[in-house]
Each structure stands twice: as structure tokens, then as C-alpha cells.
Coordinates of C-alpha atoms in Angstrom, one line a residue:
X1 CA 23.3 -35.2 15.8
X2 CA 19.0 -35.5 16.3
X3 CA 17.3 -32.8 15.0
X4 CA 14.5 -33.8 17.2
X5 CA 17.0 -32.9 20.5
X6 CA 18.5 -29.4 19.3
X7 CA 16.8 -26.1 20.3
X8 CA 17.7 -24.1 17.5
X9 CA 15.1 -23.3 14.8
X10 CA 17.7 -23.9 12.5
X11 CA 20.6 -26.2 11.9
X12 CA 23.4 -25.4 9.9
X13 CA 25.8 -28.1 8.4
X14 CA 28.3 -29.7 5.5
X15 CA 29.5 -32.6 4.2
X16 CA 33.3 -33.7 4.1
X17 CA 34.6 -36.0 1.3
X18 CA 37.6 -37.0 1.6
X19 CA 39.1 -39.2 -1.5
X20 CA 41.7 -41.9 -1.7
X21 CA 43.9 -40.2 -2.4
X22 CA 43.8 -38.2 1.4
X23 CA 42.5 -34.6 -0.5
X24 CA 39.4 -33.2 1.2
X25 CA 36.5 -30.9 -0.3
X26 CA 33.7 -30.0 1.6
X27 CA 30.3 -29.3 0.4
X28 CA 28.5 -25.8 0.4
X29 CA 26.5 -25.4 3.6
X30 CA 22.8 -26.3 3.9
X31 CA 20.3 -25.7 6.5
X32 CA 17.7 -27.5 8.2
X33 CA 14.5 -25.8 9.5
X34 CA 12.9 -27.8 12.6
X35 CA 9.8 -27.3 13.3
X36 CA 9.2 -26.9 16.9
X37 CA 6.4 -29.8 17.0
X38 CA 9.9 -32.1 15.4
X39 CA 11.6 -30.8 19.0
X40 CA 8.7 -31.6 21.3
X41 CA 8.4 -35.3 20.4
X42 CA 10.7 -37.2 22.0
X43 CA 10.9 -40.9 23.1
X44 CA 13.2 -44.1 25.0
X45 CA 12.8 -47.0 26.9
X46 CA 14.2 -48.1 29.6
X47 CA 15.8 -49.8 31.5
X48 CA 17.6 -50.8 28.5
X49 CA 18.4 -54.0 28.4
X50 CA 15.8 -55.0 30.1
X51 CA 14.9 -58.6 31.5
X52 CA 10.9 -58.4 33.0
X53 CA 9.6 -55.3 32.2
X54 CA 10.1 -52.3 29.4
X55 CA 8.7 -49.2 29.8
X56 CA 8.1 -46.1 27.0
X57 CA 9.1 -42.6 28.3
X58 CA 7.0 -40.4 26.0
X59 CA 6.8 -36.7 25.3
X60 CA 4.6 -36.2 22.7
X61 CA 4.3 -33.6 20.3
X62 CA 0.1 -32.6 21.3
X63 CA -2.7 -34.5 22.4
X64 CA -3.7 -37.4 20.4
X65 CA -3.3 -41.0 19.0
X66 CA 0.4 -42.5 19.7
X67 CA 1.2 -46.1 17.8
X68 CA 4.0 -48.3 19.0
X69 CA 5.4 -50.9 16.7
X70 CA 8.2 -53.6 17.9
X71 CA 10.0 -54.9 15.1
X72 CA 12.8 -57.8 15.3
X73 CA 15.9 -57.8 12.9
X74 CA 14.6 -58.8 10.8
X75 CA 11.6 -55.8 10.3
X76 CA 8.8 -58.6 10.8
X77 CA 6.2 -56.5 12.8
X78 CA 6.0 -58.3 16.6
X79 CA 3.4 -56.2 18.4
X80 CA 1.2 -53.2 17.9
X81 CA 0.1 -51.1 20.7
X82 CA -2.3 -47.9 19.8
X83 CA -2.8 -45.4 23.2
X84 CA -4.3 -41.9 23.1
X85 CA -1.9 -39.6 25.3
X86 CA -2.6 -36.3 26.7
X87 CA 0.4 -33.4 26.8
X88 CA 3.1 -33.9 29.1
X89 CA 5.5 -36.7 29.3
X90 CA 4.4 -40.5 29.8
X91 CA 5.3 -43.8 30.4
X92 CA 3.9 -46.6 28.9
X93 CA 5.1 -49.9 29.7
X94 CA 5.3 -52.7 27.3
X95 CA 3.7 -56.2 28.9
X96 CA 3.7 -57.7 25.3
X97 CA 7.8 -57.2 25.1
X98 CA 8.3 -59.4 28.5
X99 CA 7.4 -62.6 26.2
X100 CA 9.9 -61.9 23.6
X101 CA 13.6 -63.9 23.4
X102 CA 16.7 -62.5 24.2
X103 CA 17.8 -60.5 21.6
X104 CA 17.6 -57.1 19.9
X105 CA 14.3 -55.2 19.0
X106 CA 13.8 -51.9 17.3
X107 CA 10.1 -50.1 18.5
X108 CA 8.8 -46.8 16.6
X109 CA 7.0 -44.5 18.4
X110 CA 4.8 -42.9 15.7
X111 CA 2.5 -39.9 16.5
X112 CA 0.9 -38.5 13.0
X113 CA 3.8 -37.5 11.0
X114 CA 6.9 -37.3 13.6
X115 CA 8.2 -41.0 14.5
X116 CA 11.3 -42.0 16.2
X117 CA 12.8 -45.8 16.3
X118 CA 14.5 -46.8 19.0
X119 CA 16.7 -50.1 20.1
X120 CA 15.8 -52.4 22.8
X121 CA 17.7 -55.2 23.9
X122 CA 15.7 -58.3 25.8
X123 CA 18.5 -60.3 28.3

């Protein structure tokens, strides 16, 4: 489950451990408080894969200062892109991912302290 994509205030859950030997215990349950600013940030790219151009869809949590960081396998930092966004949601394509190989990239979308990382696969 993402946090970021329920609409409760509060998430309830447990663990289960189950041992070798097939016996199960489960864990006393915990809660989660998310903040409603957690539930308005949202990111993804698409079309995913992509072959010629990526695109970001964006909601962002407020006005303000987003970063996007591509990252191969590897985490060896690609490309940087910094854009001030206004409410509402947003695309913002990527021009810098069109020159990358084929292969698997992971981008974070960073906006003050809620980020999300998401996969992207060049063909």
C-alpha cells in the first residue's frame, strides 16, 4: 500500500511472521498518521516505457520549488531538473531523458520534504 494514495487520516496495520516451522504470530497493531500535504503530492511518468519523449504528471503538495533527479542502476545521478510549479496538477516533460540508452531509470520527484521515486524504462 502508498500512504501517499489513501484518503484516510489514519492507517491501521500488522505484521505477520510466519516461522519455519509454518506457526504464525502477528504483531500488535500500529498506526500511521498522514498528513494531508503526504496525500496531495503525487507523481508518474508516462508513457512508460517510453522511446522519444517522457513526460512528469505532477500534483504537488503547494506552490513552490519541485527538483527532479534521474538516477541509473546504479544510483549515479544522470540529470537534474529544478522548476517552480504552481497548485494544480502538471506535466513536465523530460528532453534530457530522450538521450539516455535503453534501459531502466529511477527519477525522484522531491518537493521540500515529501519525495516519491519512480521507475522509467527507455526502449
Amino acid at each position: 500500500m502508498c500512504l501517499t494514495e489513501t484518503v484516510a487520516n489514519t492507517v491501521y496495520y500488522r505484521l505477520r511472521q510466519v516461522d519455519a516451522s509454518g506457526e504464525a504470530a502477528y504483531s500488535p497493531v500500529r498506526t500511521v498518521q498522514v498528513p494531508a500535504v503526504a496525500r496531495a503530492f503525487k507523481a508518474d511518468v508516462f508513457p512508460n516505457p517510453y522511446q522519444d519523449v517522457v513526460t512528469v504528471r505532477f500534483t504537488p503538495a503547494g506552490t513552490g520549488a519541485v527538483t527532479l533527479t534521474a538516477h541509473d542502476m546504479l544510483g549515479h545521478i544522470l540529470f537534474t531538473k529544478t522548476i517552480a510549479v504552481g497548485e494544480g496538477t502538471q506535466d513536465i516533460p523530460l528532453p534530457q531523458a530522450t538521450v539516455l540508452q535503453a534501459g531502466v531509470y529511477y527519477l525522484t520527484v522531491q518537493q521540500g520534504n515529501q519525495q516519491q521515486v519512480l521507475k522509467m524504462s527507455h526502449q
